Coordinates of C-alpha atoms (C1' of nucleotides) in Angstrom, one line a residue:
Chain A
M1 CA -4.6 -104.5 -164.9
A2 CA -6.6 -106.1 -162.2
K3 CA -5.0 -103.9 -159.6
K4 CA -5.8 -100.7 -161.6
Q5 CA -9.6 -101.8 -161.9
K6 CA -9.6 -102.1 -158.1
K7 CA -8.3 -98.6 -157.5
Q8 CA -11.3 -97.3 -159.7
K9 CA -13.8 -98.8 -157.6
A10 CA -15.9 -96.5 -155.5
K11 CA -15.5 -96.8 -151.8
A12 CA -18.5 -97.7 -149.7
R13 CA -18.5 -95.4 -146.9
L14 CA -20.9 -93.1 -145.0
V15 CA -21.0 -89.4 -144.7
R16 CA -19.7 -88.3 -141.4
G17 CA -22.4 -88.0 -138.8
F18 CA -25.1 -90.0 -141.0
N19 CA -26.0 -93.4 -140.3
D20 CA -27.8 -96.2 -142.0
R21 CA -30.9 -97.5 -139.8
L22 CA -31.2 -101.3 -139.3
A23 CA -34.5 -103.2 -139.1
D24 CA -34.6 -103.3 -135.1
D25 CA -33.9 -99.7 -134.7
I26 CA -36.5 -98.5 -137.4
R27 CA -39.1 -100.9 -135.7
A28 CA -38.4 -99.5 -132.2
T29 CA -38.6 -96.0 -133.5
N30 CA -42.0 -96.6 -135.1
D31 CA -43.0 -98.0 -132.0
M32 CA -41.8 -95.1 -130.0
M33 CA -43.4 -92.8 -132.6
A34 CA -46.9 -94.4 -132.2
K35 CA -46.8 -94.0 -128.3
I36 CA -46.0 -90.3 -128.6
H37 CA -48.6 -89.7 -131.5
K38 CA -51.0 -91.3 -129.2
V39 CA -50.3 -89.0 -126.3
F40 CA -50.2 -85.8 -128.4
E41 CA -53.5 -86.7 -130.4
L42 CA -55.0 -87.3 -127.0
Y43 CA -54.3 -83.8 -125.8
G44 CA -55.9 -82.4 -129.0
F45 CA -52.9 -81.6 -131.1
D46 CA -52.9 -82.0 -134.9
P47 CA -50.2 -83.2 -137.3
I48 CA -48.5 -81.0 -139.8
E49 CA -45.4 -81.7 -142.3
T50 CA -43.2 -79.2 -143.8
P51 CA -40.3 -79.7 -146.2
F52 CA -36.7 -80.4 -145.3
L53 CA -35.8 -77.5 -147.4
E54 CA -36.4 -73.9 -146.5
Y55 CA -35.0 -70.4 -148.1
S56 CA -32.2 -69.9 -145.7
D57 CA -33.5 -66.5 -144.6
A58 CA -36.8 -68.1 -143.5
L59 CA -34.7 -70.2 -140.9
G60 CA -33.8 -67.2 -139.0
K61 CA -30.5 -65.8 -138.0
F62 CA -28.2 -68.7 -139.3
L63 CA -27.6 -67.4 -142.6
P64 CA -24.8 -68.7 -144.8
D65 CA -22.2 -65.9 -144.8
E66 CA -19.7 -65.3 -147.7
D67 CA -17.0 -67.1 -145.9
R68 CA -18.6 -70.1 -144.3
P69 CA -21.9 -70.6 -146.1
N70 CA -22.3 -74.2 -144.6
A71 CA -21.5 -73.3 -140.8
G72 CA -23.9 -75.0 -138.9
V73 CA -26.5 -75.8 -141.6
F74 CA -26.1 -77.5 -144.7
S75 CA -27.0 -75.0 -147.5
L76 CA -27.0 -74.9 -151.3
Q77 CA -27.9 -72.3 -154.0
D78 CA -31.1 -72.8 -156.3
E79 CA -30.9 -72.3 -160.1
D80 CA -31.8 -68.4 -159.3
E81 CA -29.3 -68.2 -156.8
Q82 CA -31.3 -68.1 -153.7
W83 CA -29.7 -69.7 -150.8
L84 CA -31.7 -72.9 -149.5
S85 CA -31.0 -74.7 -146.3
L86 CA -31.8 -78.1 -144.9
R87 CA -34.0 -77.3 -141.7
Y88 CA -31.9 -77.5 -138.5
D89 CA -35.0 -77.9 -136.3
L90 CA -38.8 -78.2 -136.5
T91 CA -39.6 -74.9 -134.9
A92 CA -38.3 -72.3 -137.6
P93 CA -40.4 -74.2 -140.2
L94 CA -43.5 -74.1 -138.1
A95 CA -42.9 -70.5 -137.6
R96 CA -42.5 -69.7 -141.3
H97 CA -45.9 -71.9 -141.8
V98 CA -47.8 -69.9 -139.3
A99 CA -46.8 -66.8 -140.5
Q100 CA -47.7 -67.6 -144.0
N101 CA -51.0 -69.1 -143.4
I102 CA -51.8 -66.5 -140.2
N103 CA -55.2 -65.6 -141.6
E104 CA -56.3 -69.3 -142.2
I105 CA -55.2 -70.7 -138.8
N106 CA -57.8 -71.0 -136.1
F107 CA -55.7 -69.8 -133.0
P108 CA -54.7 -71.2 -130.2
Y109 CA -53.1 -73.8 -132.7
R110 CA -52.4 -76.9 -131.2
T111 CA -49.9 -78.7 -133.5
Y112 CA -47.3 -81.4 -133.6
R113 CA -44.9 -82.8 -136.1
Q114 CA -41.9 -85.3 -136.5
G115 CA -39.0 -85.3 -139.0
W116 CA -35.5 -85.4 -139.9
V117 CA -33.3 -82.4 -139.0
F118 CA -29.9 -81.6 -140.1
R119 CA -27.0 -79.9 -138.6
N120 CA -23.8 -79.3 -140.1
E121 CA -21.4 -79.8 -137.1
K122 CA -18.7 -82.1 -135.7
P123 CA -20.9 -85.4 -134.5
G124 CA -20.5 -86.5 -130.8
P125 CA -21.5 -89.7 -128.9
G126 CA -25.3 -89.9 -129.4
R127 CA -25.1 -86.8 -131.6
F128 CA -25.5 -87.0 -135.3
R129 CA -25.8 -84.7 -138.3
Q130 CA -29.0 -86.1 -139.4
F131 CA -31.6 -87.0 -136.5
M132 CA -35.2 -87.0 -135.7
Q133 CA -37.2 -84.6 -133.5
F134 CA -40.8 -84.9 -132.4
D135 CA -42.2 -81.5 -131.6
A136 CA -45.3 -80.1 -130.3
D137 CA -46.3 -76.5 -129.8
I138 CA -49.3 -74.2 -129.0
V139 CA -49.2 -71.2 -131.2
G140 CA -51.3 -68.1 -130.1
A141 CA -51.5 -68.9 -126.5
P142 CA -50.0 -66.2 -124.2
N143 CA -50.9 -67.8 -120.8
I144 CA -48.9 -70.0 -118.5
S145 CA -51.7 -72.6 -118.6
A146 CA -50.4 -73.4 -122.0
D147 CA -46.7 -73.9 -120.8
A148 CA -48.4 -76.1 -117.9
E149 CA -50.0 -78.2 -120.5
I150 CA -46.8 -78.9 -122.5
C151 CA -45.0 -79.9 -119.3
M152 CA -47.8 -82.4 -118.3
M153 CA -47.9 -83.7 -121.8
M154 CA -44.0 -84.3 -121.8
A155 CA -44.6 -86.0 -118.4
D156 CA -47.4 -87.9 -119.9
T157 CA -45.2 -88.8 -123.1
M158 CA -42.3 -90.2 -120.9
E159 CA -44.6 -92.5 -119.0
A160 CA -46.2 -93.6 -122.3
L161 CA -42.7 -94.7 -123.3
G162 CA -42.3 -96.7 -120.3
I163 CA -40.2 -94.5 -118.2
K164 CA -41.5 -94.6 -114.7
K165 CA -42.2 -91.9 -112.2
G166 CA -38.8 -90.7 -110.6
D167 CA -36.9 -92.1 -113.7
Y168 CA -37.4 -88.7 -115.3
V169 CA -38.1 -85.3 -114.5
I170 CA -39.3 -82.2 -116.5
R171 CA -37.3 -79.3 -115.2
V172 CA -38.7 -75.8 -115.5
N173 CA -37.3 -72.4 -115.2
N174 CA -38.0 -68.8 -116.6
R175 CA -35.9 -66.7 -118.5
K176 CA -36.9 -63.6 -116.9
V177 CA -35.7 -64.9 -113.3
L178 CA -32.1 -65.7 -115.0
D179 CA -32.2 -62.3 -116.3
G180 CA -32.9 -60.9 -112.9
V181 CA -30.1 -62.7 -111.4
L182 CA -27.6 -61.1 -114.2
E183 CA -29.3 -57.7 -113.4
A184 CA -28.7 -57.9 -109.7
I185 CA -24.9 -58.7 -110.0
G186 CA -24.4 -56.1 -112.5
V187 CA -23.4 -58.0 -115.6
I188 CA -24.6 -55.9 -118.6
D189 CA -22.3 -57.1 -121.3
E190 CA -23.8 -59.4 -123.7
E191 CA -20.9 -61.8 -124.1
Q192 CA -20.5 -62.0 -120.4
K193 CA -24.3 -62.7 -119.9
L194 CA -24.0 -65.4 -122.3
S195 CA -21.1 -66.9 -120.5
V196 CA -22.6 -66.9 -117.2
L197 CA -25.8 -68.5 -118.5
R198 CA -23.7 -71.2 -120.2
A199 CA -21.9 -71.8 -116.9
I200 CA -25.1 -72.1 -115.0
D201 CA -26.3 -74.7 -117.7
K202 CA -23.4 -77.0 -117.0
L203 CA -24.4 -77.7 -113.4
D204 CA -25.5 -81.2 -113.9
K205 CA -22.4 -81.8 -116.0
F206 CA -19.8 -80.4 -113.7
G207 CA -21.1 -79.8 -110.4
I208 CA -21.0 -76.8 -108.3
E209 CA -17.1 -76.7 -108.3
G210 CA -17.1 -76.8 -112.0
I211 CA -19.4 -74.1 -112.3
K212 CA -17.4 -71.7 -109.8
L213 CA -14.3 -72.2 -112.2
L214 CA -16.5 -71.3 -115.4
L215 CA -17.9 -68.2 -113.7
G216 CA -14.5 -67.2 -112.6
E217 CA -11.0 -67.6 -114.6
G218 CA -11.9 -71.1 -116.5
R219 CA -11.8 -74.7 -116.4
K220 CA -9.3 -77.3 -117.9
D221 CA -11.2 -80.4 -119.5
E222 CA -9.7 -83.9 -118.9
S223 CA -7.8 -83.7 -122.3
G224 CA -6.0 -80.5 -121.2
D225 CA -8.0 -78.1 -123.2
F226 CA -9.0 -74.8 -121.3
T227 CA -12.1 -73.3 -121.4
K228 CA -11.9 -69.5 -120.6
G229 CA -14.5 -68.6 -117.9
A230 CA -17.1 -65.6 -117.4
G231 CA -14.7 -63.5 -115.4
L232 CA -16.9 -62.8 -112.5
N233 CA -15.6 -61.5 -109.3
E234 CA -16.0 -63.3 -105.9
A235 CA -19.1 -61.6 -104.8
Q236 CA -20.9 -62.0 -108.4
S237 CA -20.0 -65.6 -108.5
K238 CA -21.2 -66.2 -104.9
S239 CA -24.5 -64.6 -105.9
V240 CA -24.8 -67.2 -108.8
I241 CA -24.0 -70.0 -106.6
D242 CA -26.5 -68.9 -104.0
Y243 CA -29.2 -68.6 -106.7
L244 CA -28.4 -72.2 -107.9
N245 CA -28.7 -73.1 -104.1
G246 CA -32.3 -71.7 -104.1
A247 CA -31.8 -68.2 -102.5
E248 CA -34.7 -66.0 -103.0
Q249 CA -35.1 -63.9 -106.2
N250 CA -36.2 -60.2 -106.8
N251 CA -37.6 -60.8 -110.4
I252 CA -41.4 -60.5 -109.2
D253 CA -42.6 -61.3 -112.9
G254 CA -40.8 -64.4 -113.6
I255 CA -41.2 -65.7 -109.9
S256 CA -45.0 -65.3 -110.2
E257 CA -45.1 -67.2 -113.5
L258 CA -43.2 -70.2 -112.1
E259 CA -45.5 -70.1 -109.2
N260 CA -48.4 -70.0 -111.4
L261 CA -47.2 -73.0 -113.4
Q262 CA -46.4 -74.8 -110.2
Q263 CA -49.8 -74.1 -108.9
L264 CA -51.5 -75.3 -112.2
V265 CA -49.5 -78.7 -112.6
I266 CA -49.9 -79.5 -108.9
G267 CA -53.6 -78.9 -109.0
A268 CA -53.6 -81.4 -112.0
G269 CA -51.8 -84.1 -110.0
Y270 CA -48.2 -83.6 -111.3
D271 CA -46.2 -83.4 -108.2
E272 CA -42.5 -82.3 -108.0
N273 CA -41.1 -85.6 -108.9
R274 CA -42.4 -85.0 -112.4
I275 CA -42.3 -81.5 -112.9
K276 CA -39.9 -79.5 -111.0
I277 CA -38.7 -75.8 -111.0
D278 CA -35.0 -75.8 -111.4
P279 CA -32.8 -72.7 -111.2
S280 CA -30.1 -74.5 -113.5
C281 CA -32.3 -75.0 -116.4
V282 CA -31.2 -72.6 -119.2
R283 CA -31.8 -74.0 -122.7
G284 CA -31.6 -71.9 -126.1
L285 CA -29.7 -68.6 -125.0
E286 CA -31.0 -65.9 -127.5
Y287 CA -34.2 -67.6 -128.3
Y288 CA -36.7 -68.2 -125.4
T289 CA -38.4 -65.3 -123.8
G290 CA -40.0 -67.0 -120.7
M291 CA -40.6 -70.4 -119.6
V292 CA -38.1 -72.8 -120.2
Y293 CA -38.1 -76.7 -119.9
E294 CA -36.1 -79.8 -120.4
A295 CA -37.0 -83.6 -119.9
E296 CA -34.2 -85.2 -118.1
L297 CA -33.5 -89.0 -117.5
L298 CA -32.4 -89.6 -113.9
F299 CA -31.0 -93.3 -114.1
D300 CA -27.8 -94.3 -115.2
V301 CA -27.3 -95.7 -118.6
T302 CA -24.6 -98.2 -119.5
N303 CA -23.5 -98.3 -123.1
E304 CA -22.4 -101.1 -125.4
K305 CA -18.7 -101.0 -124.1
G306 CA -20.1 -101.1 -120.4
Q307 CA -19.3 -97.7 -119.4
K308 CA -21.6 -95.7 -117.3
V309 CA -22.9 -92.8 -119.3
Q310 CA -24.8 -89.9 -117.8
F311 CA -27.6 -89.5 -120.2
G312 CA -29.2 -86.1 -119.2
S313 CA -31.6 -84.4 -121.6
V314 CA -33.7 -86.0 -124.0
G315 CA -35.7 -82.9 -125.1
G316 CA -36.5 -79.5 -124.3
G317 CA -38.6 -76.3 -125.1
G318 CA -39.9 -73.0 -123.8
R319 CA -41.8 -69.9 -124.8
Y320 CA -40.8 -68.3 -127.8
D321 CA -43.0 -65.1 -128.2
G322 CA -40.6 -63.4 -130.8
L323 CA -40.3 -66.2 -133.3
I324 CA -43.4 -65.5 -135.7
K325 CA -42.9 -61.6 -135.2
R326 CA -39.8 -61.8 -137.6
F327 CA -42.2 -62.5 -140.3
T328 CA -45.5 -60.7 -139.4
G329 CA -44.4 -57.9 -137.3
Q330 CA -46.9 -58.9 -134.7
T331 CA -46.2 -60.8 -131.7
V332 CA -47.7 -64.3 -131.7
P333 CA -47.0 -65.9 -128.5
A334 CA -46.0 -69.6 -128.8
T335 CA -44.7 -72.4 -126.5
G336 CA -43.6 -75.9 -127.5
F337 CA -41.2 -78.8 -126.8
S338 CA -39.0 -80.8 -129.0
I339 CA -38.1 -84.5 -128.2
G340 CA -34.9 -85.7 -129.3
V341 CA -36.1 -89.1 -130.6
S342 CA -32.8 -90.7 -131.6
R343 CA -31.2 -89.8 -128.3
L344 CA -34.3 -91.3 -126.5
L345 CA -34.0 -94.4 -128.3
T346 CA -30.4 -94.8 -127.7
A347 CA -31.0 -94.4 -124.1
L348 CA -34.4 -96.8 -123.9
K349 CA -32.3 -99.4 -125.8
N350 CA -29.4 -99.1 -123.5
L351 CA -31.8 -99.5 -120.6
G352 CA -33.6 -102.5 -121.9
K353 CA -36.7 -100.6 -121.5
L354 CA -37.9 -101.2 -125.2
E355 CA -40.4 -103.8 -125.1
N356 CA -39.5 -107.2 -126.7
N357 CA -41.9 -107.2 -129.3
E358 CA -39.4 -107.8 -132.0
M359 CA -40.9 -109.0 -135.2
P360 CA -40.6 -112.8 -135.7
A361 CA -38.8 -113.9 -138.8
P362 CA -41.0 -115.6 -141.7
I363 CA -41.6 -119.2 -141.9
I364 CA -39.3 -120.4 -144.9
V365 CA -40.9 -122.7 -147.6
C366 CA -38.0 -124.8 -149.0
V367 CA -37.6 -125.6 -152.5
M368 CA -36.6 -129.3 -153.0
D369 CA -38.1 -129.7 -156.5
K370 CA -37.6 -126.9 -158.9
T371 CA -40.5 -127.9 -161.0
R372 CA -43.0 -127.5 -158.2
I373 CA -42.3 -123.8 -157.3
S374 CA -46.0 -122.9 -157.9
E375 CA -46.9 -125.4 -155.3
Y376 CA -44.5 -124.0 -152.8
Q377 CA -45.7 -120.5 -153.7
K378 CA -49.4 -121.8 -152.9
M379 CA -48.2 -122.7 -149.3
V380 CA -46.5 -119.2 -148.8
T381 CA -49.7 -117.6 -149.9
E382 CA -52.0 -119.8 -147.5
L383 CA -49.4 -118.8 -144.6
R384 CA -49.7 -115.2 -145.4
E385 CA -53.3 -115.4 -145.7
A386 CA -53.4 -116.7 -142.3
G387 CA -51.5 -113.5 -141.2
I388 CA -48.4 -115.4 -140.7
R389 CA -45.1 -113.9 -142.1
A390 CA -43.9 -116.5 -144.7
E391 CA -41.3 -116.5 -147.8
L392 CA -40.5 -118.8 -150.3
Y393 CA -36.6 -119.4 -150.4
Q394 CA -35.2 -117.4 -153.2
G395 CA -31.5 -118.5 -153.2
N396 CA -30.1 -121.2 -155.2
P397 CA -32.2 -124.5 -154.2
K398 CA -29.5 -126.6 -155.5
N399 CA -28.1 -127.1 -151.9
F400 CA -30.9 -128.1 -149.6
G401 CA -28.6 -127.7 -146.5
K402 CA -28.2 -124.1 -147.6
Q403 CA -31.9 -123.3 -147.4
L404 CA -32.0 -124.6 -143.7
Q405 CA -28.8 -122.6 -142.8
Y406 CA -30.6 -119.4 -144.2
A407 CA -33.7 -120.2 -142.1
D408 CA -31.5 -121.0 -138.9
R409 CA -29.4 -117.7 -139.5
R410 CA -32.5 -115.4 -139.9
N411 CA -33.8 -117.1 -136.5
C412 CA -37.0 -118.4 -138.4
P413 CA -39.4 -120.1 -136.2
A414 CA -40.0 -123.0 -138.8
A415 CA -39.2 -124.4 -142.3
I416 CA -41.5 -126.1 -144.7
I417 CA -40.1 -129.4 -146.4
A418 CA -41.7 -131.0 -149.0
G419 CA -40.3 -133.2 -151.9
S420 CA -41.5 -136.0 -154.2
D421 CA -42.2 -138.1 -150.8
E422 CA -44.4 -135.7 -149.4
F423 CA -46.2 -134.6 -152.6
N424 CA -47.0 -138.3 -153.3
K425 CA -48.4 -138.7 -149.8
G426 CA -50.2 -135.5 -149.7
T427 CA -48.2 -134.2 -146.8
V428 CA -45.4 -131.9 -145.6
Q429 CA -42.6 -131.8 -143.3
I430 CA -42.9 -129.0 -140.6
K431 CA -39.6 -128.2 -139.0
D432 CA -39.8 -126.3 -135.7
L433 CA -36.4 -124.7 -135.6
I434 CA -36.6 -123.4 -132.3
A435 CA -37.2 -126.8 -130.7
G436 CA -34.4 -128.4 -133.1
K437 CA -31.9 -125.7 -131.7
E438 CA -32.8 -126.7 -128.1
A439 CA -32.4 -130.3 -129.1
S440 CA -29.0 -129.9 -130.6
K441 CA -27.6 -128.9 -127.4
N442 CA -27.5 -132.6 -126.4
I443 CA -26.3 -134.1 -129.6
K444 CA -22.8 -134.2 -130.5
D445 CA -22.5 -136.4 -133.5
N446 CA -23.7 -135.1 -136.8
K447 CA -24.8 -138.3 -138.1
I448 CA -27.2 -138.7 -135.2
W449 CA -28.2 -135.1 -135.6
K450 CA -29.3 -135.8 -139.4
S451 CA -31.1 -138.9 -138.8
K452 CA -32.8 -137.6 -135.9
R453 CA -34.4 -134.7 -137.4
P454 CA -35.0 -132.7 -134.1
G455 CA -38.2 -130.5 -134.0
Q456 CA -39.4 -131.9 -137.4
F457 CA -42.7 -133.7 -137.8
E458 CA -45.1 -134.6 -140.8
V459 CA -48.6 -133.4 -141.3
K460 CA -51.2 -133.5 -143.9
R461 CA -50.9 -130.6 -146.6
S462 CA -54.3 -129.6 -145.7
E463 CA -53.4 -129.1 -142.3
M464 CA -50.3 -127.2 -142.7
V465 CA -51.5 -123.8 -141.8
E466 CA -53.4 -124.9 -138.6
K467 CA -50.2 -126.8 -137.3
I468 CA -48.0 -124.1 -138.1
K469 CA -50.3 -121.8 -136.0
E470 CA -49.9 -124.4 -133.0
L471 CA -46.1 -123.9 -133.0
P472 CA -45.3 -122.4 -129.6
A473 CA -43.4 -119.3 -131.2
I474 CA -46.1 -118.6 -133.5
R475 CA -48.7 -119.0 -130.9
V476 CA -47.2 -116.3 -128.6
Y477 CA -46.6 -113.7 -131.3
Y478 CA -49.7 -113.9 -133.4
R479 CA -52.3 -114.4 -130.7
G480 CA -52.3 -110.7 -130.0
A481 CA -52.6 -109.8 -133.5
N482 CA -55.6 -112.3 -134.2
D483 CA -57.4 -111.1 -131.0
A484 CA -57.2 -107.5 -132.2
A485 CA -58.6 -108.6 -135.7
N486 CA -61.5 -110.5 -134.4
Chain B
rG1 C1' -13.1 -74.8 -133.5
rC2 C1' -9.4 -76.6 -129.6
rC3 C1' -7.3 -80.9 -126.9
rG4 C1' -6.0 -86.3 -126.6
rC5 C1' -6.1 -91.3 -128.5
rC6 C1' -6.4 -94.4 -132.7
rU7 C1' -6.2 -96.2 -138.2
rU8 C1' -2.7 -103.6 -140.2
rA9 C1' -8.0 -109.2 -143.8
rG10 C1' -15.1 -108.6 -144.0
rC11 C1' -15.0 -108.1 -138.2
rU12 C1' -11.8 -107.9 -133.5
rC13 C1' -7.0 -107.4 -132.9
rA14 C1' -1.5 -109.2 -132.7
rG15 C1' 3.3 -108.0 -134.9
rU16 C1' 7.7 -106.1 -137.5
rU17 C1' 14.1 -102.6 -132.4
rG18 C1' 13.7 -100.5 -140.3
rG19 C1' 14.9 -106.4 -144.2
rU20 C1' 13.3 -111.3 -148.7
rU21 C1' 7.2 -114.9 -147.5
rA22 C1' 2.8 -109.7 -142.4
rG23 C1' 0.0 -113.5 -138.7
rA24 C1' -4.4 -115.2 -135.1
rG25 C1' -9.3 -115.6 -133.7
rC26 C1' -14.0 -115.1 -135.6
rG27 C1' -16.6 -114.6 -140.4
rC28 C1' -16.9 -116.3 -145.6
rU29 C1' -16.4 -120.2 -149.7
rA30 C1' -15.7 -125.5 -150.7
rG31 C1' -15.5 -130.7 -148.9
rA32 C1' -16.0 -134.8 -145.4
rA33 C1' -21.6 -135.4 -145.7
rU34 C1' -25.5 -134.5 -153.5
rG35 C1' -33.4 -134.7 -148.7
rU36 C1' -31.9 -131.7 -143.5
rG37 C1' -29.8 -125.9 -139.7
rG38 C1' -26.1 -126.9 -134.9
rA39 C1' -20.9 -129.0 -133.1
rU40 C1' -16.3 -131.3 -135.3
rC41 C1' -12.5 -132.0 -139.1
rU42 C1' -9.7 -130.5 -143.9
rA43 C1' -8.6 -127.0 -147.6
rG44 C1' -9.2 -122.3 -149.7
rA45 C1' -10.2 -117.2 -150.8
rG46 C1' -9.2 -112.7 -148.9
rG47 C1' -4.0 -107.2 -147.4
rU48 C1' -2.0 -100.1 -151.8
rC49 C1' -0.3 -102.5 -143.3
rC50 C1' -5.4 -94.9 -144.1
rU51 C1' -3.1 -91.2 -148.1
rC52 C1' 0.8 -88.4 -149.7
rC53 C1' 5.7 -86.4 -149.1
rG54 C1' 10.4 -87.0 -147.0
rU55 C1' 14.8 -89.7 -144.6
rU56 C1' 17.1 -94.4 -146.1
rC57 C1' 20.5 -99.3 -150.2
rG58 C1' 15.5 -100.7 -148.3
rA59 C1' 9.6 -97.7 -144.9
rU60 C1' 3.7 -101.1 -142.7
rU61 C1' 7.5 -99.5 -138.9
rC62 C1' 11.2 -93.2 -138.5
rG63 C1' 9.8 -87.6 -139.5
rG64 C1' 6.3 -84.2 -141.6
rA65 C1' 1.4 -82.8 -143.7
rG66 C1' -3.4 -84.7 -144.6
rA67 C1' -7.9 -87.9 -144.3
rG68 C1' -10.9 -90.8 -141.5
rG69 C1' -12.4 -92.9 -136.7
rC70 C1' -13.2 -92.7 -131.4
rG71 C1' -13.4 -89.7 -126.9
rG72 C1' -13.0 -84.9 -124.2
rU73 C1' -14.3 -79.6 -124.5
rA74 C1' -16.4 -75.5 -127.0
rC75 C1' -20.7 -73.9 -129.9
rC76 C1' -25.9 -75.3 -130.3
rA77 C1' -31.1 -72.9 -133.2

RNA sequence: GCCGCCUUAGCUCAGUUGGUUAGAGCGCUAGAAUGUGGAUCUAGAGGUCCUCCGUUCGAUUCGGAGAGGCGGUACCA
């Protein structure tokens, strides 16, 4: 009987590729977001928010087909049988919004937005099926100066997040130049073109030797799986490698755009350490029409298991002059950038570059006498009014040791203790749990430990809040907040 | 999608050449110690050995299929 019931219990489990987020991550993410917002606002961008769900056809070419309605995107049918999809990026919904409100929008439209996006595909390391992006775009801006500004803003954003000059680089390239290379070696087949571009994109992953294999017959990976190559001949392959090594190119249009951008950013004080032209930068294949950019972290990241991980790209973007045309028929040039917030957070966390501004745990007011709950609650309120996190112990107050154990495990800076003795005297006990923890290192015997009450002292009830404020842990954290308020 | 590795207690993992009662550490609960966190000691709870099918007198162990996890690779708007 008991067994049968057990079998009927629901299994607590997460959907593949989705994750719960814990307090530290949420706080760190919010902190990052605030910094990014600040930079984007400074550059004159305004926020916008669009829904998670869009009509599938509005999202572009990834329509659910009959056989695989959920390939790549999560899709479902509405009551009227129309296909809806969870957004897989923030650009397609922006294009829809702009097309829909094209007469009201004041161009050039500088806009940013953040949010969750969803992809129905196999999750990998640092890769999830729900993740957060943070985008900025300038819509209705045909000039290279818009691309230059986006690149500079990206550089500023990286630095605002605490990543130093030289620890990141914004790589820039131009699609037109890549097209010129393909043209020069006589590759006209669309599939082959894509294979060549994909191979080029993998330079940082596999190196020149790996690229040669991918341009030719193909490459076998570490698990023994074989990737078919682009099938170029020796001469074609050599031309591509020469291009990657910086050989001169003949696409005048693309080259001059890149030169123009470089001139603009250098003029504004962004040298090659920050924004660099890189022939191996490719990005979204059938999507971008001119400039493409990518933000790359240059330092090694060590993961939880102590392995070194090459982190690479944490964001990318480019010019997409065709996206809004799908809706309106008229070309609306646009350029923008997308930051992979979740990825960036992981990188910063592994690096220890997140500022240590962890929220201190609350002060715990212990319950020693159940008939005096309202008096304990009053203490909590006074602390809160002073801007100090505080809570009344809400577990079973029967066992007093449990209350301190709870406070200890939460890393609370202090506990307030008041029983009948203290109430009679008009005092409270303040127990500095951090000082006590320090003292415990030298006390082996529990009887002594108990009688000594390390870190604990008695103060007048009326001075409780002031004395709490004087605790080292409280002073350090709350000083900044109070200064800001005053 | 393809390739490889993995799945035993809440967690990390031993183990069983196919056999009666499957273990450890950590964690959890209780007590020593009812107004004091840590350390220590004692006791206790906790398992369809991922699922199904097959081989076998007998399967957690062997075989097959499937699911899930990790990693590589492909795709990536």
